[in-house]
Amino acid sequence: MELTARIERYRAIESARGRPLIVYATSTRQGLRAMMAGDAVREFIDQIDAIAESSSVDVLIHSTGGDPLAAWKLMSLLRERFETVAVLVPFMAFSAATIFALGADEVVMHPHASLGPIDPQITITQADGSQRSFAFEDVGAFLRFLNNEVGLTEQATVSAVIDKLFSVVDPVHVGAAKRASELSTEVGERLLQMHMTSDEEKAQAKVIAERLNKKFFAHADAVSRSRARELQLKIADNNPQLERLIWEAFCGVESYMELRKPFIPMHHFLQNGGAPVATAAAPLVLPLNAPQDVQNNLWNHVAQQALAGMAAPGIEVAYTLVNGLIESPRAASENRTIGKMSAARVGGGEIQLSAVDSSIEWAKVDMPEEKP
């Protein structure tokens, strides 16, 4: 869906809510996941500066998370400018996106929407090149298992098990996971206390942040609207008309960013001009009892064709991928990856695909002309 049509849907929400709207989405497309990061701050500043007069603002967010400090900075910017901030969640706002939502005076959740735990995941590269993700709470759960379920008490045995654990996970990484866990809890608590200001509310904010960090069995666990209310988050009352508008706005973003279409590099290459590379050369069939000079001529011909193919310029296919967008009826910008793919057949007839990104950056988007 083009920007003009998306803006119409944003304006419908602004009309219903009586306040300006900013939309922030990061790619949740399979094969093209993007995270909330500090580079979005500058784009948010432009959005805030484009709002002339308003003491309140809505932010519609769709993201699986990212940097909790980016979430803190973005909400802090909004809090400096506006007296009231609301976050609209049409589908998913996980991890750092949940942390961002904690700073809002209210969170408007669509019935399909989910928040998530704020336990950060640490990804480490192992000796064999594979990656392992874990949270600090995973280590804590393992230690509780040893103590409560297995009943290990002998110090020598416990030490041996801990040594085995640290042979799999570097103690430095465990420390990093601990620091990340504490950071997420602290940032979540500080954001909640932006609007929970009494002594009683501040104590409640600490409990909420700790629950979101430690009381979930999986990082991908979904916090539904009803469950968010049980956690005592400030979830707005159900409003079917507003929820419909929020969902329509999200569907426009989903369509434009192709979030339901997995990004498969080889498929993109073949579908956009690279198909000739996949066409296998016809096998050489020598005539029965062909004279040796005929066989030599045929093999020379095949060799010349192969050399010509190697010398010929390869097929290149361009790509432009949308990693994220920040937009409103007043301004729009996108984070795009631009590059080219090329492919060649290697030994055994396999196709080897390579891609080179020429730029990954935020760029302003030309706004459509206002209708007279």
mmCIF file of C-alpha atoms in Angstrom:
data_model
loop_
_atom_site.group_PDB
_atom_site.id
_atom_site.type_symbol
_atom_site.label_atom_id
_atom_site.label_comp_id
_atom_site.label_asym_id
_atom_site.label_seq_id
_atom_site.Cartn_x
_atom_site.Cartn_y
_atom_site.Cartn_z
ATOM 1 C CA MET A 1 0.000 0.000 0.000
ATOM 2 C CA GLU A 2 1.401 3.389 -1.030
ATOM 3 C CA LEU A 3 2.096 6.222 1.408
ATOM 4 C CA THR A 4 -0.914 8.264 0.269
ATOM 5 C CA ALA A 5 -3.310 5.477 1.252
ATOM 6 C CA ARG A 6 -1.483 4.824 4.524
ATOM 7 C CA ILE A 7 -1.681 8.496 5.458
ATOM 8 C CA GLU A 8 -5.438 8.445 4.974
ATOM 9 C CA ARG A 9 -5.626 5.683 7.567
ATOM 10 C CA TYR A 10 -3.373 7.600 9.947
ATOM 11 C CA ARG A 11 -5.587 10.651 9.633
ATOM 12 C CA ALA A 12 -8.625 8.544 10.487
ATOM 13 C CA ILE A 13 -6.954 7.594 13.772
ATOM 14 C CA GLU A 14 -5.955 11.205 14.445
ATOM 15 C CA SER A 15 -9.537 12.296 13.853
ATOM 16 C CA ALA A 16 -10.899 9.641 16.202
ATOM 17 C CA ARG A 17 -8.351 10.372 18.927
ATOM 18 C CA GLY A 18 -8.061 14.142 18.532
ATOM 19 C CA ARG A 19 -4.262 14.080 18.657
ATOM 20 C CA PRO A 20 -1.319 13.578 16.261
ATOM 21 C CA LEU A 21 -0.062 10.097 15.436
ATOM 22 C CA ILE A 22 3.451 8.792 14.740
ATOM 23 C CA VAL A 23 3.934 5.297 13.291
ATOM 24 C CA TYR A 24 7.112 3.314 14.023
ATOM 25 C CA ALA A 25 7.577 -0.163 12.527
ATOM 26 C CA THR A 26 10.593 -2.433 12.202
ATOM 27 C CA SER A 27 10.589 -5.383 9.842
ATOM 28 C CA THR A 28 9.255 -8.646 11.250
ATOM 29 C CA ARG A 29 9.491 -10.268 7.826
ATOM 30 C CA GLN A 30 10.900 -13.786 7.813
ATOM 31 C CA GLY A 31 14.460 -13.544 6.523
ATOM 32 C CA LEU A 32 14.567 -9.775 7.133
ATOM 33 C CA ARG A 33 14.208 -9.069 10.828
ATOM 34 C CA ALA A 34 15.149 -5.583 11.998
ATOM 35 C CA MET A 35 15.495 -4.207 15.505
ATOM 36 C CA MET A 36 14.779 -0.963 17.328
ATOM 37 C CA ALA A 37 18.029 0.992 17.488
ATOM 38 C CA GLY A 38 19.426 4.380 18.351
ATOM 39 C CA ASP A 39 19.517 5.491 14.718
ATOM 40 C CA ALA A 40 15.737 5.975 14.917
ATOM 41 C CA VAL A 41 16.132 8.832 17.397
ATOM 42 C CA ARG A 42 16.988 11.442 14.752
ATOM 43 C CA GLU A 43 13.945 10.457 12.691
ATOM 44 C CA PHE A 44 11.708 10.777 15.761
ATOM 45 C CA ILE A 45 13.033 14.277 16.382
ATOM 46 C CA ASP A 46 11.884 15.311 12.906
ATOM 47 C CA GLN A 47 8.459 13.827 13.613
ATOM 48 C CA ILE A 48 8.185 15.680 16.920
ATOM 49 C CA ASP A 49 9.305 18.971 15.352
ATOM 50 C CA ALA A 50 6.680 18.581 12.619
ATOM 51 C CA ILE A 51 3.877 18.702 15.215
ATOM 52 C CA ALA A 52 2.920 22.333 15.658
ATOM 53 C CA GLU A 53 0.635 22.499 18.679
ATOM 54 C CA SER A 54 -0.418 19.544 20.762
ATOM 55 C CA SER A 55 0.065 18.486 24.363
ATOM 56 C CA SER A 56 -0.564 14.827 23.587
ATOM 57 C CA VAL A 57 0.576 12.282 21.012
ATOM 58 C CA ASP A 58 -0.048 8.683 19.949
ATOM 59 C CA VAL A 59 2.657 6.292 18.737
ATOM 60 C CA LEU A 60 1.596 3.201 16.823
ATOM 61 C CA ILE A 61 4.385 0.639 17.144
ATOM 62 C CA HIS A 62 5.099 -2.717 15.534
ATOM 63 C CA SER A 63 8.396 -4.394 16.443
ATOM 64 C CA THR A 64 9.926 -7.492 17.986
ATOM 65 C CA GLY A 65 12.269 -5.313 20.019
ATOM 66 C CA GLY A 66 15.904 -4.283 19.998
ATOM 67 C CA ASP A 67 17.953 -1.919 22.150
ATOM 68 C CA PRO A 68 16.258 -1.058 25.485
ATOM 69 C CA LEU A 69 18.260 2.167 25.694
ATOM 70 C CA ALA A 70 16.850 3.204 22.311
ATOM 71 C CA ALA A 71 13.362 2.596 23.721
ATOM 72 C CA TRP A 72 14.251 4.747 26.740
ATOM 73 C CA LYS A 73 15.612 7.579 24.589
ATOM 74 C CA LEU A 74 12.609 7.613 22.245
ATOM 75 C CA MET A 75 10.079 7.734 25.076
ATOM 76 C CA SER A 76 12.146 10.357 26.915
ATOM 77 C CA LEU A 77 12.041 12.586 23.825
ATOM 78 C CA LEU A 78 8.280 12.258 23.646
ATOM 79 C CA ARG A 79 7.914 12.962 27.368
ATOM 80 C CA GLU A 80 9.978 16.137 27.088
ATOM 81 C CA ARG A 81 7.642 17.495 24.410
ATOM 82 C CA PHE A 82 4.190 16.125 25.318
ATOM 83 C CA GLU A 83 2.214 15.989 28.546
ATOM 84 C CA THR A 84 0.408 12.806 27.540
ATOM 85 C CA VAL A 85 1.740 9.897 25.488
ATOM 86 C CA ALA A 86 -0.227 6.852 24.374
ATOM 87 C CA VAL A 87 1.087 3.778 22.582
ATOM 88 C CA LEU A 88 -1.105 1.896 20.107
ATOM 89 C CA VAL A 89 -0.272 -1.777 19.543
ATOM 90 C CA PRO A 90 -2.057 -3.403 16.593
ATOM 91 C CA PHE A 91 -0.190 -6.716 16.516
ATOM 92 C CA MET A 92 3.145 -7.125 18.328
ATOM 93 C CA ALA A 93 5.381 -5.020 20.533
ATOM 94 C CA PHE A 94 7.913 -7.377 22.077
ATOM 95 C CA SER A 95 10.995 -6.934 24.256
ATOM 96 C CA ALA A 96 12.332 -3.361 23.786
ATOM 97 C CA ALA A 97 9.029 -2.377 22.149
ATOM 98 C CA THR A 98 7.274 -3.490 25.349
ATOM 99 C CA ILE A 99 9.768 -1.424 27.343
ATOM 100 C CA PHE A 100 8.880 1.559 25.142
ATOM 101 C CA ALA A 101 5.164 0.999 25.808
ATOM 102 C CA LEU A 102 5.758 0.994 29.579
ATOM 103 C CA GLY A 103 6.475 4.720 29.385
ATOM 104 C CA ALA A 104 3.026 5.542 28.004
ATOM 105 C CA ASP A 105 0.143 6.932 30.044
ATOM 106 C CA GLU A 106 -2.022 4.304 28.383
ATOM 107 C CA VAL A 107 -1.540 1.435 25.957
ATOM 108 C CA VAL A 108 -4.264 0.797 23.400
ATOM 109 C CA MET A 109 -4.094 -2.870 22.430
ATOM 110 C CA HIS A 110 -5.989 -4.454 19.572
ATOM 111 C CA PRO A 111 -7.543 -7.839 20.472
ATOM 112 C CA HIS A 112 -4.885 -9.433 18.222
ATOM 113 C CA ALA A 113 -2.049 -7.537 19.924
ATOM 114 C CA SER A 114 0.651 -8.902 22.190
ATOM 115 C CA LEU A 115 3.317 -7.442 24.395
ATOM 116 C CA GLY A 116 6.185 -9.594 25.634
ATOM 117 C CA PRO A 117 8.701 -10.217 28.414
ATOM 118 C CA ILE A 118 11.580 -7.789 28.803
ATOM 119 C CA ASP A 119 14.250 -10.410 29.530
ATOM 120 C CA PRO A 120 17.041 -9.592 27.046
ATOM 121 C CA GLN A 121 18.597 -12.375 24.992
ATOM 122 C CA ILE A 122 22.373 -12.637 24.625
ATOM 123 C CA THR A 123 23.628 -14.238 21.403
ATOM 124 C CA ILE A 124 27.097 -15.780 21.386
ATOM 125 C CA THR A 125 29.067 -17.377 18.574
ATOM 126 C CA GLN A 126 30.402 -20.801 19.475
ATOM 127 C CA ALA A 127 33.635 -22.471 18.365
ATOM 128 C CA ASP A 128 31.923 -24.265 15.471
ATOM 129 C CA GLY A 129 30.493 -20.985 14.155
ATOM 130 C CA SER A 130 26.947 -21.679 15.304
ATOM 131 C CA GLN A 131 25.099 -19.206 17.505
ATOM 132 C CA ARG A 132 23.486 -19.738 20.885
ATOM 133 C CA SER A 133 20.990 -17.353 22.504
ATOM 134 C CA PHE A 134 20.204 -17.300 26.197
ATOM 135 C CA ALA A 135 18.973 -15.014 28.939
ATOM 136 C CA PHE A 136 20.397 -14.646 32.425
ATOM 137 C CA GLU A 137 17.226 -16.202 33.812
ATOM 138 C CA ASP A 138 18.133 -19.402 31.918
ATOM 139 C CA VAL A 139 21.237 -19.695 34.092
ATOM 140 C CA GLY A 140 19.192 -18.994 37.212
ATOM 141 C CA ALA A 141 16.660 -21.662 36.245
ATOM 142 C CA PHE A 142 19.477 -24.187 35.795
ATOM 143 C CA LEU A 143 20.907 -23.435 39.229
ATOM 144 C CA ARG A 144 17.463 -23.690 40.844
ATOM 145 C CA PHE A 145 17.006 -27.028 39.099
ATOM 146 C CA LEU A 146 20.242 -28.326 40.626
ATOM 147 C CA ASN A 147 19.275 -27.150 44.082
ATOM 148 C CA ASN A 148 15.536 -27.826 44.206
ATOM 149 C CA GLU A 149 14.964 -30.729 41.826
ATOM 150 C CA VAL A 150 18.224 -32.661 41.807
ATOM 151 C CA GLY A 151 19.131 -31.749 45.364
ATOM 152 C CA LEU A 152 22.845 -31.279 44.820
ATOM 153 C CA THR A 153 24.417 -30.034 48.020
ATOM 154 C CA GLU A 154 27.960 -31.401 48.065
ATOM 155 C CA GLN A 155 30.255 -28.529 47.200
ATOM 156 C CA ALA A 156 32.599 -30.596 45.033
ATOM 157 C CA THR A 157 29.725 -31.895 42.910
ATOM 158 C CA VAL A 158 28.175 -28.452 42.563
ATOM 159 C CA SER A 159 31.548 -26.999 41.554
ATOM 160 C CA ALA A 160 32.006 -29.703 38.920
ATOM 161 C CA VAL A 161 28.580 -28.963 37.435
ATOM 162 C CA ILE A 162 29.271 -25.219 37.419
ATOM 163 C CA ASP A 163 32.599 -25.866 35.694
ATOM 164 C CA LYS A 164 30.726 -27.868 33.050
ATOM 165 C CA LEU A 165 28.269 -24.994 32.599
ATOM 166 C CA PHE A 166 31.090 -22.506 32.119
ATOM 167 C CA SER A 167 32.718 -24.797 29.564
ATOM 168 C CA VAL A 168 29.610 -24.262 27.428
ATOM 169 C CA VAL A 169 28.943 -20.599 28.272
ATOM 170 C CA ASP A 170 31.773 -18.180 28.983
ATOM 171 C CA PRO A 171 31.418 -16.602 32.469
ATOM 172 C CA VAL A 172 31.902 -13.209 30.818
ATOM 173 C CA HIS A 173 28.784 -13.844 28.736
ATOM 174 C CA VAL A 174 26.867 -14.817 31.882
ATOM 175 C CA GLY A 175 27.945 -11.521 33.416
ATOM 176 C CA ALA A 176 26.857 -9.650 30.287
ATOM 177 C CA ALA A 177 23.475 -11.383 30.440
ATOM 178 C CA LYS A 178 23.123 -10.371 34.095
ATOM 179 C CA ARG A 179 23.906 -6.736 33.304
ATOM 180 C CA ALA A 180 21.474 -6.747 30.373
ATOM 181 C CA SER A 181 18.749 -8.222 32.576
ATOM 182 C CA GLU A 182 19.279 -5.580 35.252
ATOM 183 C CA LEU A 183 19.313 -2.841 32.604
ATOM 184 C CA SER A 184 15.981 -3.939 31.129
ATOM 185 C CA THR A 185 14.347 -4.069 34.554
ATOM 186 C CA GLU A 186 15.724 -0.667 35.529
ATOM 187 C CA VAL A 187 14.735 1.007 32.252
ATOM 188 C CA GLY A 188 11.261 -0.528 32.441
ATOM 189 C CA GLU A 189 10.863 0.694 36.007
ATOM 190 C CA ARG A 190 12.047 4.215 35.146
ATOM 191 C CA LEU A 191 9.649 4.427 32.209
ATOM 192 C CA LEU A 192 6.722 3.283 34.340
ATOM 193 C CA GLN A 193 7.613 5.878 36.956
ATOM 194 C CA MET A 194 7.279 8.609 34.351
ATOM 195 C CA HIS A 195 3.529 8.349 34.885
ATOM 196 C CA MET A 196 3.338 6.360 38.144
ATOM 197 C CA THR A 197 4.542 9.088 40.455
ATOM 198 C CA SER A 198 3.174 8.435 43.956
ATOM 199 C CA ASP A 199 5.194 6.336 46.413
ATOM 200 C CA GLU A 200 2.694 3.499 46.121
ATOM 201 C CA GLU A 201 2.741 3.642 42.319
ATOM 202 C CA LYS A 202 6.548 3.697 42.234
ATOM 203 C CA ALA A 203 6.654 0.523 44.306
ATOM 204 C CA GLN A 204 4.112 -1.013 41.954
ATOM 205 C CA ALA A 205 6.232 0.004 38.949
ATOM 206 C CA LYS A 206 9.175 -1.950 40.342
ATOM 207 C CA VAL A 207 7.010 -5.056 40.793
ATOM 208 C CA ILE A 208 5.624 -4.800 37.242
ATOM 209 C CA ALA A 209 9.093 -4.440 35.699
ATOM 210 C CA GLU A 210 10.457 -7.406 37.657
ATOM 211 C CA ARG A 211 7.496 -9.576 36.692
ATOM 212 C CA LEU A 212 7.988 -8.791 33.013
ATOM 213 C CA ASN A 213 11.666 -9.668 33.347
ATOM 214 C CA LYS A 214 11.575 -12.827 35.479
ATOM 215 C CA LYS A 215 8.135 -14.437 35.502
ATOM 216 C CA PHE A 216 7.975 -15.790 31.957
ATOM 217 C CA PHE A 217 9.217 -19.162 30.767
ATOM 218 C CA ALA A 218 10.105 -18.042 27.227
ATOM 219 C CA HIS A 219 11.259 -14.803 25.623
ATOM 220 C CA ALA A 220 8.628 -15.252 22.900
ATOM 221 C CA ASP A 221 5.798 -15.664 25.415
ATOM 222 C CA ALA A 222 2.894 -13.426 24.405
ATOM 223 C CA VAL A 223 1.255 -11.017 26.827
ATOM 224 C CA SER A 224 -2.310 -10.615 25.602
ATOM 225 C CA ARG A 225 -4.505 -7.647 26.398
ATOM 226 C CA SER A 226 -6.232 -9.424 29.284
ATOM 227 C CA ARG A 227 -2.924 -10.691 30.656
ATOM 228 C CA ALA A 228 -1.438 -7.195 30.444
ATOM 229 C CA ARG A 229 -4.298 -5.963 32.604
ATOM 230 C CA GLU A 230 -3.591 -8.726 35.107
ATOM 231 C CA LEU A 231 -0.020 -7.424 35.272
ATOM 232 C CA GLN A 232 -1.549 -4.023 36.155
ATOM 233 C CA LEU A 233 -0.368 -2.259 33.028
ATOM 234 C CA LYS A 234 -2.432 0.765 32.014
ATOM 235 C CA ILE A 235 -4.373 -0.799 29.160
ATOM 236 C CA ALA A 236 -7.133 1.343 27.620
ATOM 237 C CA ASP A 237 -10.742 0.207 27.680
ATOM 238 C CA ASN A 238 -11.915 -1.804 24.699
ATOM 239 C CA ASN A 239 -12.994 0.376 21.778
ATOM 240 C CA PRO A 240 -13.988 -1.689 18.702
ATOM 241 C CA GLN A 241 -14.216 1.332 16.388
ATOM 242 C CA LEU A 242 -10.725 2.583 17.285
ATOM 243 C CA GLU A 243 -9.351 -0.961 17.181
ATOM 244 C CA ARG A 244 -10.627 -1.329 13.617
ATOM 245 C CA LEU A 245 -8.832 1.870 12.574
ATOM 246 C CA ILE A 246 -5.603 0.744 14.251
ATOM 247 C CA TRP A 247 -5.751 -2.629 12.506
ATOM 248 C CA GLU A 248 -6.374 -1.029 9.115
ATOM 249 C CA ALA A 249 -3.356 1.242 9.611
ATOM 250 C CA PHE A 250 -1.208 -1.750 10.506
ATOM 251 C CA CYS A 251 -2.424 -3.694 7.471
ATOM 252 C CA GLY A 252 -1.251 -0.820 5.271
ATOM 253 C CA VAL A 253 2.234 -0.997 6.815
ATOM 254 C CA GLU A 254 2.220 -4.793 6.631
ATOM 255 C CA SER A 255 1.386 -4.687 2.929
ATOM 256 C CA TYR A 256 4.013 -2.063 2.073
ATOM 257 C CA MET A 257 6.812 -3.760 4.036
ATOM 258 C CA GLU A 258 5.739 -7.208 2.743
ATOM 259 C CA LEU A 259 5.779 -8.575 6.278
ATOM 260 C CA ARG A 260 3.823 -11.697 5.316
ATOM 261 C CA LYS A 261 6.142 -12.518 2.407
ATOM 262 C CA PRO A 262 9.352 -14.297 3.471
ATOM 263 C CA PHE A 263 12.489 -12.805 1.973
ATOM 264 C CA ILE A 264 14.364 -15.661 0.286
ATOM 265 C CA PRO A 265 17.422 -14.272 -1.557
ATOM 266 C CA MET A 266 17.564 -17.027 -4.189
ATOM 267 C CA HIS A 267 13.861 -16.681 -4.925
ATOM 268 C CA HIS A 268 14.254 -12.909 -5.305
ATOM 269 C CA PHE A 269 17.202 -13.410 -7.655
ATOM 270 C CA LEU A 270 15.447 -15.933 -9.887
ATOM 271 C CA GLN A 271 12.196 -13.955 -10.000
ATOM 272 C CA ASN A 272 13.909 -10.699 -10.991
ATOM 273 C CA GLY A 273 16.032 -11.581 -13.991
ATOM 274 C CA GLY A 274 18.396 -14.213 -12.640
ATOM 275 C CA ALA A 275 16.578 -17.263 -13.998
ATOM 276 C CA PRO A 276 19.077 -17.913 -16.868
ATOM 277 C CA VAL A 277 21.720 -18.846 -14.295
ATOM 278 C CA ALA A 278 19.509 -21.696 -13.130
ATOM 279 C CA THR A 279 19.213 -23.158 -16.618
ATOM 280 C CA ALA A 280 21.521 -26.153 -16.641
ATOM 281 C CA ALA A 281 23.643 -26.752 -19.721
ATOM 282 C CA ALA A 282 22.606 -29.758 -21.789
ATOM 283 C CA PRO A 283 24.815 -32.757 -21.069
ATOM 284 C CA LEU A 284 27.396 -33.658 -23.679
ATOM 285 C CA VAL A 285 26.486 -36.881 -25.489
ATOM 286 C CA LEU A 286 29.243 -38.348 -27.655
ATOM 287 C CA PRO A 287 28.254 -40.408 -30.689
ATOM 288 C CA LEU A 288 28.883 -44.110 -30.279
ATOM 289 C CA ASN A 289 32.330 -45.148 -31.487
ATOM 290 C CA ALA A 290 33.159 -41.544 -32.450
ATOM 291 C CA PRO A 291 36.699 -41.145 -33.775
ATOM 292 C CA GLN A 292 39.180 -39.675 -31.334
ATOM 293 C CA ASP A 293 39.611 -36.472 -33.367
ATOM 294 C CA VAL A 294 35.815 -35.897 -33.257
ATOM 295 C CA GLN A 295 35.773 -36.418 -29.489
ATOM 296 C CA ASN A 296 38.659 -33.976 -29.081
ATOM 297 C CA ASN A 297 36.881 -31.340 -31.178
ATOM 298 C CA LEU A 298 33.693 -31.701 -29.115
ATOM 299 C CA TRP A 299 35.558 -31.400 -25.825
ATOM 300 C CA ASN A 300 37.428 -28.350 -27.105
ATOM 301 C CA HIS A 301 34.109 -26.787 -28.063
ATOM 302 C CA VAL A 302 32.707 -27.426 -24.576
ATOM 303 C CA ALA A 303 35.839 -25.955 -22.976
ATOM 304 C CA GLN A 304 35.617 -22.826 -25.152
ATOM 305 C CA GLN A 305 31.964 -22.368 -24.182
ATOM 306 C CA ALA A 306 32.860 -22.700 -20.501
ATOM 307 C CA LEU A 307 35.658 -20.138 -20.818
ATOM 308 C CA ALA A 308 33.351 -17.764 -22.674
ATOM 309 C CA GLY A 309 30.780 -18.144 -19.929
ATOM 310 C CA MET A 310 33.367 -17.351 -17.269
ATOM 311 C CA ALA A 311 34.485 -14.243 -19.153
ATOM 312 C CA ALA A 312 30.948 -13.000 -19.785
ATOM 313 C CA PRO A 313 29.530 -10.491 -17.286
ATOM 314 C CA GLY A 314 27.384 -12.201 -14.662
ATOM 315 C CA ILE A 315 23.742 -11.411 -14.097
ATOM 316 C CA GLU A 316 23.152 -8.830 -11.380
ATOM 317 C CA VAL A 317 19.823 -8.297 -9.674
ATOM 318 C CA ALA A 318 19.203 -5.184 -7.598
ATOM 319 C CA TYR A 319 17.272 -5.211 -4.339
ATOM 320 C CA THR A 320 15.793 -2.609 -2.033
ATOM 321 C CA LEU A 321 14.581 -3.836 1.343
ATOM 322 C CA VAL A 322 12.617 -1.808 3.892
ATOM 323 C CA ASN A 323 13.991 -2.493 7.375
ATOM 324 C CA GLY A 324 11.870 0.056 9.172
ATOM 325 C CA LEU A 325 9.747 3.145 8.799
ATOM 326 C CA ILE A 326 8.766 6.148 10.872
ATOM 327 C CA GLU A 327 5.940 8.138 9.346
ATOM 328 C CA SER A 328 2.897 10.303 9.923
ATOM 329 C CA PRO A 329 0.677 12.621 7.894
ATOM 330 C CA ARG A 330 3.426 15.262 8.281
ATOM 331 C CA ALA A 331 6.702 13.461 7.511
ATOM 332 C CA ALA A 332 8.060 10.057 6.551
ATOM 333 C CA SER A 333 11.392 8.250 6.490
ATOM 334 C CA GLU A 334 12.517 4.694 5.845
ATOM 335 C CA ASN A 335 15.503 2.593 6.752
ATOM 336 C CA ARG A 336 16.473 0.793 3.554
ATOM 337 C CA THR A 337 19.060 -1.738 2.507
ATOM 338 C CA ILE A 338 20.078 -1.283 -1.138
ATOM 339 C CA GLY A 339 22.383 -3.645 -2.985
ATOM 340 C CA LYS A 340 22.920 -6.150 -5.772
ATOM 341 C CA MET A 341 22.950 -9.936 -6.041
ATOM 342 C CA SER A 342 24.903 -12.063 -8.467
ATOM 343 C CA ALA A 343 25.151 -15.805 -8.962
ATOM 344 C CA ALA A 344 27.290 -18.364 -10.726
ATOM 345 C CA ARG A 345 27.437 -22.109 -11.107
ATOM 346 C CA VAL A 346 30.241 -23.789 -9.184
ATOM 347 C CA GLY A 347 31.589 -27.310 -9.042
ATOM 348 C CA GLY A 348 28.882 -29.926 -9.062
ATOM 349 C CA GLY A 349 26.485 -27.583 -10.832
ATOM 350 C CA GLU A 350 25.386 -25.812 -7.645
ATOM 351 C CA ILE A 351 24.412 -22.145 -7.832
ATOM 352 C CA GLN A 352 26.400 -19.867 -5.548
ATOM 353 C CA LEU A 353 24.648 -16.602 -4.693
ATOM 354 C CA SER A 354 26.422 -13.532 -3.387
ATOM 355 C CA ALA A 355 24.995 -10.202 -2.284
ATOM 356 C CA VAL A 356 26.679 -6.856 -1.680
ATOM 357 C CA ASP A 357 24.888 -4.094 0.229
ATOM 358 C CA SER A 358 25.753 -0.657 -1.121
ATOM 359 C CA SER A 359 23.877 1.273 1.587
ATOM 360 C CA ILE A 360 21.923 0.715 4.797
ATOM 361 C CA GLU A 361 20.526 4.006 6.035
ATOM 362 C CA TRP A 362 17.525 6.125 6.876
ATOM 363 C CA ALA A 363 16.213 8.243 4.019
ATOM 364 C CA LYS A 364 13.501 10.858 3.797
ATOM 365 C CA VAL A 365 10.435 9.938 1.774
ATOM 366 C CA ASP A 366 8.755 12.552 -0.400
ATOM 367 C CA MET A 367 5.358 13.374 1.014
ATOM 368 C CA PRO A 368 2.360 13.198 -1.336
ATOM 369 C CA GLU A 369 0.842 16.479 -2.412
ATOM 370 C CA GLU A 370 -2.084 17.674 -0.366
ATOM 371 C CA LYS A 371 -5.446 17.277 -2.039
ATOM 372 C CA PRO A 372 -7.057 20.639 -2.873
#
